[in-house]
CSV table of C-alpha atoms in Angstrom, one decimal:
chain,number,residue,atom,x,y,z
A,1,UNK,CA,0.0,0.0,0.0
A,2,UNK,CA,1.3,3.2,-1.0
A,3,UNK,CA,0.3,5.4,1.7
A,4,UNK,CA,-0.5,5.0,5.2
A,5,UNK,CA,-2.0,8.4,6.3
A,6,UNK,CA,-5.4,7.7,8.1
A,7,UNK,CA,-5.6,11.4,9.0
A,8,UNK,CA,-9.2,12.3,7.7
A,9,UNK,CA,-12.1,10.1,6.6
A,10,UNK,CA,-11.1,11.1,3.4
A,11,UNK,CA,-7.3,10.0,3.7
A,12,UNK,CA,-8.7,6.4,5.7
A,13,UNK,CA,-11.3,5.8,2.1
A,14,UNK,CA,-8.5,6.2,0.1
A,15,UNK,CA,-6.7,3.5,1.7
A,16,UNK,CA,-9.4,1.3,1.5
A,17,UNK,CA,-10.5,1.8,-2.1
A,18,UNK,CA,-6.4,1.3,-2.7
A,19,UNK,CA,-6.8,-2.2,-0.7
A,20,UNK,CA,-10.1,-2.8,-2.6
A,21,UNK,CA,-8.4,-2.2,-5.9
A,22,UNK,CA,-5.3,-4.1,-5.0
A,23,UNK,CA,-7.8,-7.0,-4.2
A,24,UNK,CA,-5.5,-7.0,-1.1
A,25,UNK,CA,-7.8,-8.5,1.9
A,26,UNK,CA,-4.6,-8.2,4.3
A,27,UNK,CA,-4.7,-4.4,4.1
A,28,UNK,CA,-8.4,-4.6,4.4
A,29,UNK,CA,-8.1,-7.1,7.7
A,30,UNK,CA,-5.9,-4.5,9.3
A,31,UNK,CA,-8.5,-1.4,8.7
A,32,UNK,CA,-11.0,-3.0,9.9
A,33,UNK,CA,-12.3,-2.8,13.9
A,34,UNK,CA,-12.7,-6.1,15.8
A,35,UNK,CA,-16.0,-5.5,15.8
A,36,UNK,CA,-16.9,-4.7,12.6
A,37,UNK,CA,-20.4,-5.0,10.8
A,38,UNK,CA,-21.2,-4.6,7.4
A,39,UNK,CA,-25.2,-4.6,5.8
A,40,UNK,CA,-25.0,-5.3,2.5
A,41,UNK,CA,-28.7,-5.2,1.5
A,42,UNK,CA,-29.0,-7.7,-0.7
A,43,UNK,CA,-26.6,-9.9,0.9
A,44,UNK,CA,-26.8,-9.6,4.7
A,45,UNK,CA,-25.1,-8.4,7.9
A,46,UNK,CA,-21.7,-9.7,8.2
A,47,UNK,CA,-20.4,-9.7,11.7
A,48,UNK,CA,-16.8,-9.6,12.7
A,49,UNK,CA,-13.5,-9.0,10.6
A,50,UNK,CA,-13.0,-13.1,9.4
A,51,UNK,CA,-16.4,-12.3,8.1
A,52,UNK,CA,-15.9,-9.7,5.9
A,53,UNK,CA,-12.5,-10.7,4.8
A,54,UNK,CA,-14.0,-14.3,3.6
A,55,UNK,CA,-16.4,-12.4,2.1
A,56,UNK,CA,-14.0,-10.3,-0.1
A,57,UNK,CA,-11.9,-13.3,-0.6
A,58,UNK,CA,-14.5,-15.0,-1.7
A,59,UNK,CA,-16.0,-12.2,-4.4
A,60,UNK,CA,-12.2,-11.1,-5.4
A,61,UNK,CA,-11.8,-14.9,-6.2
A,62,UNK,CA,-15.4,-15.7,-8.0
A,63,UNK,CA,-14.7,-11.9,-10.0
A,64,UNK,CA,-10.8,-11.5,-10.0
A,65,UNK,CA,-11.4,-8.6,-12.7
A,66,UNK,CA,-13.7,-6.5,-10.6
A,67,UNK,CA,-13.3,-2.6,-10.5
A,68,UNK,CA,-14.7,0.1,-8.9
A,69,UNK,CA,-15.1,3.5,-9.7
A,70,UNK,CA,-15.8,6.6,-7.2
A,71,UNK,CA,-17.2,9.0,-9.3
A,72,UNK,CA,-17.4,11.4,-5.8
């Protein structure tokens, strides 16, 4: 990961869309509170960081060309 400045929120979603785009679940593990939850609508609640790091493992692995664009 390039940078590491966690500063602002705006500094701390740059270095997760870097880890997202780096399809690099490591950096992701270690941004990520103990007691994490994340509500995807259409998917669930996912509770805990192994959680959401099998999930991204998982949909990095079934769509290893995925991209994401922030238009703002």
């Amino acid at each position: 990961m390039g940078t590491s400045d966690t500063s602002s929120p705006a500094a701390l979603m740059a270095k997760v869309l870097e880890a997202f785009a780096a399809k690099d679940v490591d950096a992701m593990r270690v941004m990520l509170h103990d007691d994490v939850v994340d509500d995807f609508v259409a998917l669930g609640i996912l509770e805990g960081k192994d959680a959401v790091v099998a999930f991204f493992s998982g949909l990095f692995a079934a769509i290893p060309d995925m991209d994401l664009t922030v238009h703002r």
